[in-house]
PDB file of C-alpha atoms in Angstrom:
ATOM      1  CA  UNK A1171      83.364 188.656-164.114  1.00 39.00           C
ATOM      2  CA  UNK A1172      84.558 186.703-161.145  1.00 42.00           C
ATOM      3  CA  UNK A1173      86.979 188.411-158.832  1.00 48.00           C
ATOM      4  CA  UNK A1174      88.317 187.673-155.402  1.00 53.00           C
ATOM      5  CA  UNK A1175      90.157 190.406-153.628  1.00 48.00           C
ATOM      6  CA  UNK A1176      91.901 190.958-150.339  1.00 43.00           C
ATOM      7  CA  UNK A1177      91.735 194.083-148.200  1.00 47.00           C
ATOM      8  CA  UNK A1178      95.313 194.183-146.934  1.00 50.00           C
ATOM      9  CA  UNK A1179      98.372 193.178-148.935  1.00 85.00           C
ATOM     10  CA  UNK A1180     100.616 192.873-145.845  1.00 92.00           C
ATOM     11  CA  UNK A1181      99.817 192.127-142.230  1.00 93.00           C
ATOM     12  CA  UNK A1182     102.493 192.356-139.541  1.00 95.00           C
ATOM     13  CA  UNK A1183     101.893 190.828-136.118  1.00 96.00           C
ATOM     14  CA  UNK A1184     103.855 189.840-133.061  1.00 97.00           C
ATOM     15  CA  UNK A1185     104.354 186.216-132.145  1.00 97.00           C
ATOM     16  CA  UNK A1186     101.525 185.069-129.914  1.00 97.00           C
ATOM     17  CA  UNK A1187      99.017 187.581-131.253  1.00 96.00           C
ATOM     18  CA  UNK A1188      95.889 186.557-133.106  1.00 97.00           C
ATOM     19  CA  UNK A1189      95.861 187.329-136.844  1.00 97.00           C
ATOM     20  CA  UNK A1190      92.865 188.105-139.003  1.00 96.00           C
ATOM     21  CA  UNK A1191      93.162 188.010-142.773  1.00 96.00           C
ATOM     22  CA  UNK A1192      90.218 189.296-144.768  1.00 94.00           C
ATOM     23  CA  UNK A1193      88.924 188.528-148.225  1.00 94.00           C
ATOM     24  CA  UNK A1194      86.071 189.904-150.321  1.00 92.00           C
ATOM     25  CA  UNK A1195      84.522 187.907-153.111  1.00 90.00           C
ATOM     26  CA  UNK A1196      82.214 189.077-155.848  1.00 82.00           C
ATOM     27  CA  UNK A1197      80.537 185.931-157.189  1.00 88.00           C
ATOM     28  CA  UNK A1198      77.379 185.403-155.160  1.00 88.00           C
ATOM     29  CA  UNK A1199      76.965 181.994-156.818  1.00 87.00           C
ATOM     30  CA  UNK A1200      80.117 180.656-155.145  1.00 88.00           C
ATOM     31  CA  UNK A1201      79.260 177.955-152.654  1.00 86.00           C
ATOM     32  CA  UNK A1202      82.665 176.774-151.595  1.00 88.00           C
ATOM     33  CA  UNK A1203      85.674 178.668-150.294  1.00 91.00           C
ATOM     34  CA  UNK A1204      89.199 177.653-149.385  1.00 92.00           C
ATOM     35  CA  UNK A1205      92.130 179.284-147.669  1.00 95.00           C
ATOM     36  CA  UNK A1206      95.628 178.390-148.832  1.00 95.00           C
ATOM     37  CA  UNK A1207      99.024 179.211-147.353  1.00 96.00           C
ATOM     38  CA  UNK A1208     102.004 179.688-149.645  1.00 95.00           C
ATOM     39  CA  UNK A1209     105.530 179.814-148.294  1.00 94.00           C
ATOM     40  CA  UNK A1210     108.328 181.243-150.386  1.00 91.00           C
ATOM     41  CA  UNK A1211     109.349 178.910-153.201  1.00 90.00           C
ATOM     42  CA  UNK A1212     106.582 176.432-152.523  1.00 93.00           C
ATOM     43  CA  UNK A1213     103.152 175.654-153.858  1.00 94.00           C
ATOM     44  CA  UNK A1214      99.993 176.675-152.004  1.00 94.00           C
ATOM     45  CA  UNK A1215      99.038 174.437-149.114  1.00 94.00           C
ATOM     46  CA  UNK A1216      95.458 173.833-148.005  1.00 92.00           C
ATOM     47  CA  UNK A1217      94.520 175.314-144.634  1.00 94.00           C
ATOM     48  CA  UNK A1218      90.767 175.143-144.247  1.00 94.00           C
ATOM     49  CA  UNK A1219      87.612 175.221-146.326  1.00 92.00           C
ATOM     50  CA  UNK A1220      83.989 176.178-145.789  1.00 93.00           C
ATOM     51  CA  UNK A1221      80.756 175.613-147.655  1.00 90.00           C
ATOM     52  CA  UNK A1222      78.212 178.352-148.148  1.00 90.00           C
ATOM     53  CA  UNK A1223      75.703 176.641-145.852  1.00 92.00           C
ATOM     54  CA  UNK A1224      78.018 177.372-142.933  1.00 95.00           C
ATOM     55  CA  UNK A1225      79.145 180.662-141.420  1.00 96.00           C
ATOM     56  CA  UNK A1226      81.992 179.385-139.290  1.00 97.00           C
ATOM     57  CA  UNK A1227      84.398 176.500-139.302  1.00 97.00           C
ATOM     58  CA  UNK A1228      87.270 175.774-136.953  1.00 97.00           C
ATOM     59  CA  UNK A1229      90.467 173.880-137.412  1.00 93.00           C
ATOM     60  CA  UNK A1230      93.633 173.638-135.417  1.00 92.00           C
ATOM     61  CA  UNK A1231      94.452 177.259-134.447  1.00 96.00           C
ATOM     62  CA  UNK A1232      92.517 178.512-137.467  1.00 98.00           C
ATOM     63  CA  UNK A1233      88.936 179.647-137.911  1.00 98.00           C
ATOM     64  CA  UNK A1234      87.232 180.668-141.118  1.00 97.00           C
ATOM     65  CA  UNK A1235      84.223 182.975-141.014  1.00 98.00           C
ATOM     66  CA  UNK A1236      81.878 183.456-143.942  1.00 97.00           C
ATOM     67  CA  UNK A1237      79.447 186.351-144.262  1.00 96.00           C
ATOM     68  CA  UNK A1238      77.395 185.774-147.390  1.00 93.00           C
ATOM     69  CA  UNK A1239      75.385 188.942-146.906  1.00 93.00           C
ATOM     70  CA  UNK A1240      78.413 191.127-147.581  1.00 94.00           C
ATOM     71  CA  UNK A1241      80.382 188.481-149.477  1.00 93.00           C
ATOM     72  CA  UNK A1242      83.230 188.482-147.014  1.00 95.00           C
ATOM     73  CA  UNK A1243      85.530 185.750-145.822  1.00 95.00           C
ATOM     74  CA  UNK A1244      88.089 185.886-143.035  1.00 97.00           C
ATOM     75  CA  UNK A1245      90.808 183.634-141.693  1.00 97.00           C
ATOM     76  CA  UNK A1246      91.670 183.882-138.035  1.00 98.00           C
ATOM     77  CA  UNK A1247      94.921 182.411-136.768  1.00 98.00           C
ATOM     78  CA  UNK A1248      95.241 182.057-133.019  1.00 97.00           C
ATOM     79  CA  UNK A1249      98.552 182.469-131.227  1.00 97.00           C
ATOM     80  CA  UNK A1250     100.411 183.296-134.430  1.00 97.00           C
ATOM     81  CA  UNK A1251     103.845 181.735-134.738  1.00 96.00           C
ATOM     82  CA  UNK A1252     106.865 182.657-136.885  1.00 96.00           C
ATOM     83  CA  UNK A1253     106.138 179.560-138.966  1.00 96.00           C
ATOM     84  CA  UNK A1254     102.841 181.118-139.972  1.00 97.00           C
ATOM     85  CA  UNK A1255     104.706 183.763-141.979  1.00 96.00           C
ATOM     86  CA  UNK A1256     103.598 183.260-145.578  1.00 96.00           C
ATOM     87  CA  UNK A1257     101.209 184.575-148.209  1.00 95.00           C
ATOM     88  CA  UNK A1258      97.602 183.589-147.630  1.00 96.00           C
ATOM     89  CA  UNK A1259      95.122 183.231-150.477  1.00 95.00           C
ATOM     90  CA  UNK A1260      91.405 182.844-150.370  1.00 94.00           C
ATOM     91  CA  UNK A1261      89.752 181.071-153.281  1.00 92.00           C
ATOM     92  CA  UNK A1262      86.172 180.528-154.382  1.00 90.00           C
ATOM     93  CA  UNK A1263      84.699 177.974-156.717  1.00 84.00           C
ATOM     94  CA  UNK A1264      82.113 180.162-158.438  1.00 76.00           C
ATOM     95  CA  UNK A1265      79.654 177.251-158.331  1.00 66.00           C
ATOM     96  CA  UNK A1266      81.024 176.018-161.624  1.00 65.00           C
ATOM     97  CA  UNK A1267      80.005 172.410-161.148  1.00 56.00           C
ATOM     98  CA  UNK A1268      83.596 171.310-161.441  1.00 54.00           C
ATOM     99  CA  UNK A1269      86.336 172.286-159.093  1.00 64.00           C
ATOM    100  CA  UNK A1270      87.502 175.540-160.655  1.00 75.00           C
ATOM    101  CA  UNK A1271      89.000 177.772-158.029  1.00 84.00           C
ATOM    102  CA  UNK A1272      89.435 181.513-158.478  1.00 87.00           C
ATOM    103  CA  UNK A1273      92.211 182.827-156.263  1.00 90.00           C
ATOM    104  CA  UNK A1274      92.583 186.262-154.753  1.00 88.00           C
ATOM    105  CA  UNK A1275      95.815 188.236-154.927  1.00 83.00           C
ATOM    106  CA  UNK A1276      96.996 187.211-151.463  1.00 92.00           C
ATOM    107  CA  UNK A1277      97.937 188.770-148.134  1.00 94.00           C
ATOM    108  CA  UNK A1278     101.456 188.490-146.806  1.00 94.00           C
ATOM    109  CA  UNK A1279     101.577 187.701-143.087  1.00 96.00           C
ATOM    110  CA  UNK A1280     104.775 188.679-141.286  1.00 95.00           C
ATOM    111  CA  UNK A1281     105.224 187.368-137.756  1.00 96.00           C
ATOM    112  CA  UNK A1282     107.873 188.961-135.582  1.00 94.00           C
ATOM    113  CA  UNK A1283     109.372 186.994-132.684  1.00 89.00           C
TER     114      UNK A1283
ATOM    115  CA  UNK B 683     102.176 159.522-149.767  1.00 65.00           C
ATOM    116  CA  UNK B 684     104.291 161.213-152.430  1.00 83.00           C
ATOM    117  CA  UNK B 685     103.225 164.709-153.387  1.00 93.00           C
ATOM    118  CA  UNK B 686     102.787 166.319-156.776  1.00 96.00           C
ATOM    119  CA  UNK B 687     106.082 166.270-158.645  1.00 97.00           C
ATOM    120  CA  UNK B 688     107.082 168.944-161.132  1.00 98.00           C
ATOM    121  CA  UNK B 689     110.128 169.547-163.280  1.00 97.00           C
ATOM    122  CA  UNK B 690     112.145 171.477-164.019  1.00 98.00           C
ATOM    123  CA  UNK B 691     112.084 173.730-160.956  1.00 97.00           C
ATOM    124  CA  UNK B 692     113.681 176.596-162.845  1.00 97.00           C
ATOM    125  CA  UNK B 693     113.988 177.467-166.495  1.00 98.00           C
ATOM    126  CA  UNK B 694     115.435 180.513-168.216  1.00 98.00           C
ATOM    127  CA  UNK B 695     114.832 180.989-171.927  1.00 98.00           C
ATOM    128  CA  UNK B 696     114.841 183.764-174.447  1.00 97.00           C
ATOM    129  CA  UNK B 697     111.641 185.053-175.997  1.00 96.00           C
ATOM    130  CA  UNK B 698     110.384 183.093-178.972  1.00 97.00           C
ATOM    131  CA  UNK B 699     111.989 179.909-177.641  1.00 98.00           C
ATOM    132  CA  UNK B 700     109.940 176.970-176.472  1.00 98.00           C
ATOM    133  CA  UNK B 701     109.715 175.294-173.088  1.00 98.00           C
ATOM    134  CA  UNK B 702     107.950 172.291-171.601  1.00 98.00           C
ATOM    135  CA  UNK B 703     106.993 171.515-168.034  1.00 98.00           C
ATOM    136  CA  UNK B 704     106.168 168.119-166.636  1.00 98.00           C
ATOM    137  CA  UNK B 705     103.856 167.124-163.812  1.00 98.00           C
ATOM    138  CA  UNK B 706     103.241 163.835-162.056  1.00 97.00           C
ATOM    139  CA  UNK B 707     100.155 164.049-159.823  1.00 96.00           C
ATOM    140  CA  UNK B 708      99.456 162.145-156.662  1.00 94.00           C
ATOM    141  CA  UNK B 709      98.661 158.535-157.444  1.00 92.00           C
ATOM    142  CA  UNK B 710      94.965 157.948-157.943  1.00 89.00           C
ATOM    143  CA  UNK B 711      94.045 161.597-158.385  1.00 90.00           C
ATOM    144  CA  UNK B 712      91.668 161.922-161.302  1.00 88.00           C
ATOM    145  CA  UNK B 713      91.791 165.677-161.697  1.00 90.00           C
ATOM    146  CA  UNK B 714      94.883 167.638-162.706  1.00 93.00           C
ATOM    147  CA  UNK B 715      95.282 171.376-163.041  1.00 94.00           C
ATOM    148  CA  UNK B 716      97.860 173.768-164.411  1.00 97.00           C
ATOM    149  CA  UNK B 717      97.938 177.218-162.859  1.00 96.00           C
ATOM    150  CA  UNK B 718     100.003 180.244-163.808  1.00 97.00           C
ATOM    151  CA  UNK B 719     101.188 182.433-160.941  1.00 95.00           C
ATOM    152  CA  UNK B 720     102.705 185.765-161.890  1.00 92.00           C
ATOM    153  CA  UNK B 721     104.831 187.387-159.195  1.00 88.00           C
ATOM    154  CA  UNK B 722     102.659 189.111-156.601  1.00 86.00           C
ATOM    155  CA  UNK B 723      99.435 187.564-157.822  1.00 90.00           C
ATOM    156  CA  UNK B 724      97.303 184.577-156.996  1.00 92.00           C
ATOM    157  CA  UNK B 725      97.361 181.462-159.163  1.00 94.00           C
ATOM    158  CA  UNK B 726      95.269 181.602-162.329  1.00 94.00           C
ATOM    159  CA  UNK B 727      93.839 178.428-163.806  1.00 93.00           C
ATOM    160  CA  UNK B 728      95.120 177.598-167.283  1.00 96.00           C
ATOM    161  CA  UNK B 729      93.682 174.153-167.851  1.00 95.00           C
ATOM    162  CA  UNK B 730      91.890 171.413-165.954  1.00 92.00           C
ATOM    163  CA  UNK B 731      91.918 167.725-166.857  1.00 92.00           C
ATOM    164  CA  UNK B 732      89.685 165.000-165.565  1.00 88.00           C
ATOM    165  CA  UNK B 733      91.474 161.726-166.269  1.00 86.00           C
ATOM    166  CA  UNK B 734      92.802 162.356-169.796  1.00 84.00           C
ATOM    167  CA  UNK B 735      90.029 164.695-170.924  1.00 91.00           C
ATOM    168  CA  UNK B 736      90.026 168.495-170.825  1.00 92.00           C
ATOM    169  CA  UNK B 737      87.167 169.949-168.778  1.00 88.00           C
ATOM    170  CA  UNK B 738      88.226 173.606-168.854  1.00 88.00           C
ATOM    171  CA  UNK B 739      90.825 175.365-170.966  1.00 93.00           C
ATOM    172  CA  UNK B 740      88.998 178.655-171.355  1.00 91.00           C
ATOM    173  CA  UNK B 741      91.941 180.676-169.987  1.00 92.00           C
ATOM    174  CA  UNK B 742      94.684 178.871-171.865  1.00 96.00           C
ATOM    175  CA  UNK B 743      96.293 181.062-174.569  1.00 95.00           C
ATOM    176  CA  UNK B 744      95.927 178.397-177.211  1.00 95.00           C
ATOM    177  CA  UNK B 745      97.983 180.211-179.820  1.00 96.00           C
ATOM    178  CA  UNK B 746     101.103 179.495-177.789  1.00 97.00           C
ATOM    179  CA  UNK B 747     100.217 177.192-174.896  1.00 98.00           C
ATOM    180  CA  UNK B 748      99.332 173.532-175.141  1.00 98.00           C
ATOM    181  CA  UNK B 749      98.877 170.801-172.584  1.00 97.00           C
ATOM    182  CA  UNK B 750      98.212 167.121-172.629  1.00 96.00           C
ATOM    183  CA  UNK B 751      97.618 164.360-170.161  1.00 94.00           C
ATOM    184  CA  UNK B 752      98.213 161.115-171.938  1.00 82.00           C
ATOM    185  CA  UNK B 753      96.900 157.993-170.201  1.00 85.00           C
ATOM    186  CA  UNK B 754      95.305 160.147-167.526  1.00 84.00           C
ATOM    187  CA  UNK B 755      98.398 160.344-165.326  1.00 92.00           C
ATOM    188  CA  UNK B 756     101.373 162.595-166.129  1.00 96.00           C
ATOM    189  CA  UNK B 757     100.880 165.894-167.880  1.00 97.00           C
ATOM    190  CA  UNK B 758     103.019 168.284-169.876  1.00 97.00           C
ATOM    191  CA  UNK B 759     102.496 171.982-170.452  1.00 98.00           C
ATOM    192  CA  UNK B 760     104.254 173.552-173.424  1.00 98.00           C
ATOM    193  CA  UNK B 761     104.791 177.153-174.398  1.00 98.00           C
ATOM    194  CA  UNK B 762     105.856 177.929-177.963  1.00 97.00           C
ATOM    195  CA  UNK B 763     106.911 180.614-178.694  1.00 97.00           C
ATOM    196  CA  UNK B 764     107.429 182.177-175.273  1.00 97.00           C
ATOM    197  CA  UNK B 765     106.811 185.854-174.597  1.00 97.00           C
ATOM    198  CA  UNK B 766     108.219 188.069-171.868  1.00 97.00           C
ATOM    199  CA  UNK B 767     104.835 188.115-170.113  1.00 96.00           C
ATOM    200  CA  UNK B 768     104.949 184.333-169.731  1.00 97.00           C
ATOM    201  CA  UNK B 769     107.507 184.754-166.943  1.00 97.00           C
ATOM    202  CA  UNK B 770     105.769 183.164-163.986  1.00 97.00           C
ATOM    203  CA  UNK B 771     105.609 180.099-161.786  1.00 97.00           C
ATOM    204  CA  UNK B 772     103.661 177.259-163.357  1.00 98.00           C
ATOM    205  CA  UNK B 773     101.921 175.245-160.691  1.00 98.00           C
ATOM    206  CA  UNK B 774     100.510 171.804-161.158  1.00 97.00           C
ATOM    207  CA  UNK B 775      97.846 170.543-158.779  1.00 94.00           C
ATOM    208  CA  UNK B 776      95.775 167.419-158.438  1.00 93.00           C
ATOM    209  CA  UNK B 777      92.711 166.338-156.535  1.00 89.00           C
ATOM    210  CA  UNK B 778      91.040 163.017-155.951  1.00 82.00           C
ATOM    211  CA  UNK B 779      87.513 164.188-156.623  1.00 67.00           C
ATOM    212  CA  UNK B 780      86.026 164.043-160.074  1.00 57.00           C
ATOM    213  CA  UNK B 781      82.803 165.897-160.799  1.00 47.00           C
ATOM    214  CA  UNK B 782      82.440 167.787-157.568  1.00 51.00           C
ATOM    215  CA  UNK B 783      82.552 171.358-156.360  1.00 49.00           C
ATOM    216  CA  UNK B 784      84.567 170.663-153.281  1.00 58.00           C
ATOM    217  CA  UNK B 785      87.811 169.097-152.348  1.00 64.00           C
ATOM    218  CA  UNK B 786      91.352 169.971-151.551  1.00 81.00           C
ATOM    219  CA  UNK B 787      93.858 170.672-154.295  1.00 88.00           C
ATOM    220  CA  UNK B 788      97.380 169.406-153.733  1.00 92.00           C
ATOM    221  CA  UNK B 789      99.971 171.625-155.370  1.00 95.00           C
ATOM    222  CA  UNK B 790     103.466 170.881-156.525  1.00 97.00           C
ATOM    223  CA  UNK B 791     106.311 173.271-155.807  1.00 96.00           C
ATOM    224  CA  UNK B 792     106.037 174.814-159.242  1.00 97.00           C
ATOM    225  CA  UNK B 793     108.287 175.486-162.207  1.00 98.00           C
ATOM    226  CA  UNK B 794     109.645 179.018-162.326  1.00 97.00           C
ATOM    227  CA  UNK B 795     110.008 180.346-165.868  1.00 98.00           C
ATOM    228  CA  UNK B 796     112.008 183.433-166.724  1.00 98.00           C
ATOM    229  CA  UNK B 797     111.748 184.711-170.289  1.00 98.00           C
ATOM    230  CA  UNK B 798     114.487 187.153-171.311  1.00 97.00           C
TER     231      UNK B 798
END
C-alpha cells in the first residue's frame, strides 16, 4: 500500500543554521509532492510543492529536492528562524487522478535562539 | 480572503455518544476534504467531496462516521457512536481545483475531539 515516511522524528538546529528535513515515499506512481508546516494547535500550512518532472524547486528560503530514483524528498530551509519551529509533513498524491494526498508522520523542527 | 472555518474547536464526549463537526470552506473552492489526525501522526483522509458529490470515502469508517456537503458549500462530519480511538483532531481542507492532481489544500485549524 501507499506509505510516506520520514527519517527523523525530531530535528534540532540553531537559529541561522540551514535545516534539511528528509522524506521517503513508496509509491513510484506519485507525480506530485507537497511540504506542509504545522504549528501547534493549527492546521497544516502549504510551504512548497514539486512535480515529478522536476528535481528541484526553490521558494523563499526553502528548497525542495526530489530524487525519483531512490524515492526521496527533502526540504531545505535556509537561515532557520525560531518561527520555523513546527512539525513538517511531506505528502504525495499517488497519481490518483484526483487530489488525494497521503501524508507522512512528520518531523518536528526545533530552532534554538 | 477568509480561511477555512471549523467548529467546534474542542469537544469532549463519552464513548458511545455522538458528535458533529462543521466546516465552511473558502468561498469558491469546489473540493472539500475531511482528514483525521491522531496525535503524533500525519493527517489521514476520511472523505473528499467535489461540489456536493463524494469522490473518495474509501477510508471513512461508514459504520459510525458520516459526512455530507449539502449545496456544495458547508459540510458536516458526524460520528455516532464514538469510540475511544476516535480521539483526534478533525481537519477540514478545501481547494479550488476540481479534477486535477495538483493544487494547494487550505486547512482549517481543526476540531479536537477527546472521547472518554
